[in-house]
Amino acid sequence: MLVVSISGSPSTRSRSGVVLKHAAQWLADHGVDVKAVRIQDFNAEDLLYARFDSPEVTAFIDAVAKADGLLIGTPVYKASFSGALKTLLDLLPERSLHGKVVLPLATGGSIAHMLAVDYALKPVLSALKCQEVLHGVFAIDSQISYGDNDLGGDLDELLTQRLQDGLEHFHLGLQHRTNARHKEAGGHLKLAL
Ligand SMILES: Cc1cc2nc3c(=O)[nH]c(=O)nc-3n(C[C@H](O)[C@H](O)[C@H](O)COP(=O)(O)O)c2cc1C
């Protein structure tokens, strides 16, 4: 099983990035391959000028095509997800998320905009034909502390529990998708014989 983890924060030191790293570690511990992509790894001009043919962008599109699921992490900016993340999602072909499972992870300064994923990010994922966007995990800054560990910091107990619940659903969704794909491949093989 392959998951592409996308960090949509433009900040080098990123709280949503810490949540994503914890999520990626949990998935790796459960046998999932995780390919981590950060918005900062892209050339800003490729994103701003929508260069669909840039090597980094085509590699990203290929990775998404191969993935069973996506973890999408973003800070809340002005009551929405980050604009930088939008510039990247805009470069994905229209049906890119068809058949994939997506778990959104968002962080904000307060709970005032905890629904930003629902009203802002989900319509974009739906335009990319994602049929399985899971109930995401929203965290406020005070639940995440920076630290020197491998994951860049720690999460409080409540967030750790909510993240684990979200990841368990995500893992189940990935397993269903993998089983369905194997069944489909078996059916094609039978037809070919
Ligand atoms: C430009 C900017 C706009 C922000 N707008 C909001 C907002 O509308 N609502 C909110 O709850 N937090 C807002 N915040 C706070 C961030 O969402 C919050 O600190 C988040 O955890 C940052 O994530 P990051 O460290 O991964 O970039 C804003 C922060 C910045 C820098």
Short mmCIF file of N, CA, C and O in Angstrom, two decimals, residues 5 20 23 25 29 34 38 60 65 71 86 90-91 102 120 122 136 160 174-175 177 187:
data_model
loop_
_atom_site.label_atom_id
_atom_site.label_comp_id
_atom_site.label_asym_id
_atom_site.label_seq_id
_atom_site.Cartn_x
_atom_site.Cartn_y
_atom_site.Cartn_z
N SER A 5 1.98 11.62 1.20
CA SER A 5 1.67 12.59 2.25
C SER A 5 2.08 13.97 1.73
O SER A 5 3.22 14.17 1.32
N LEU A 20 1.57 15.65 10.42
CA LEU A 20 1.76 14.75 9.27
C LEU A 20 2.85 13.71 9.55
O LEU A 20 2.70 12.54 9.19
N ALA A 23 1.56 11.06 11.71
CA ALA A 23 0.66 10.20 10.94
C ALA A 23 1.46 9.26 10.04
O ALA A 23 1.17 8.05 9.96
N GLN A 25 4.48 8.19 10.49
CA GLN A 25 5.15 7.19 11.32
C GLN A 25 4.18 6.06 11.69
O GLN A 25 4.51 4.88 11.63
N ASP A 29 4.56 2.18 10.66
CA ASP A 29 4.54 1.11 11.67
C ASP A 29 3.49 0.05 11.34
O ASP A 29 3.51 -1.04 11.89
N VAL A 34 5.13 5.23 2.73
CA VAL A 34 4.70 6.64 2.68
C VAL A 34 5.72 7.46 1.91
O VAL A 34 6.91 7.43 2.22
N ARG A 38 6.54 17.91 0.21
CA ARG A 38 6.23 19.19 0.85
C ARG A 38 6.11 20.27 -0.21
O ARG A 38 6.87 20.27 -1.18
N PHE A 60 5.34 14.30 -9.12
CA PHE A 60 4.27 14.34 -8.12
C PHE A 60 2.99 13.71 -8.69
O PHE A 60 2.34 12.89 -8.04
N ALA A 65 -0.75 9.13 -8.89
CA ALA A 65 -1.42 8.11 -9.72
C ALA A 65 -1.18 6.70 -9.15
O ALA A 65 -2.06 5.84 -9.18
N LEU A 71 -2.52 11.57 2.37
CA LEU A 71 -2.67 12.33 3.62
C LEU A 71 -2.43 13.77 3.19
O LEU A 71 -1.41 14.06 2.56
N LYS A 86 -3.23 24.98 -2.73
CA LYS A 86 -4.17 25.05 -3.87
C LYS A 86 -3.40 25.09 -5.19
O LYS A 86 -3.79 24.47 -6.17
N ASP A 90 -4.09 22.33 -8.01
CA ASP A 90 -4.56 22.79 -9.33
C ASP A 90 -3.83 22.10 -10.48
O ASP A 90 -4.34 22.07 -11.60
N LEU A 91 -2.64 21.57 -10.20
CA LEU A 91 -1.85 20.95 -11.27
C LEU A 91 -2.18 19.47 -11.48
O LEU A 91 -1.69 18.84 -12.42
N VAL A 102 -8.66 9.65 1.02
CA VAL A 102 -7.93 10.84 1.48
C VAL A 102 -8.26 11.14 2.94
O VAL A 102 -9.42 11.16 3.34
N ALA A 120 -13.96 24.17 2.43
CA ALA A 120 -12.99 24.67 1.44
C ALA A 120 -12.22 23.54 0.73
O ALA A 120 -12.13 23.53 -0.50
N LYS A 122 -12.72 20.03 0.88
CA LYS A 122 -13.48 18.88 0.35
C LYS A 122 -14.04 19.13 -1.06
O LYS A 122 -13.98 18.23 -1.90
N GLY A 136 -11.76 14.45 8.58
CA GLY A 136 -10.36 14.77 8.87
C GLY A 136 -10.10 15.02 10.35
O GLY A 136 -11.00 14.95 11.19
N THR A 160 -3.43 12.99 19.97
CA THR A 160 -2.83 11.68 19.65
C THR A 160 -3.93 10.65 19.45
O THR A 160 -3.92 9.87 18.49
N LEU A 174 -7.81 1.97 3.06
CA LEU A 174 -6.74 1.55 2.15
C LEU A 174 -6.81 0.04 1.91
O LEU A 174 -6.64 -0.44 0.77
N GLN A 175 -7.11 -0.71 2.97
CA GLN A 175 -7.21 -2.17 2.82
C GLN A 175 -8.37 -2.55 1.90
O GLN A 175 -8.22 -3.40 1.02
N ARG A 177 -9.61 -0.77 -0.46
CA ARG A 177 -9.25 -0.39 -1.82
C ARG A 177 -8.29 -1.43 -2.43
O ARG A 177 -8.46 -1.85 -3.56
N GLY A 187 -10.63 -10.81 -11.70
CA GLY A 187 -11.72 -10.88 -12.66
C GLY A 187 -11.22 -10.72 -14.08
O GLY A 187 -11.59 -11.48 -14.98
#
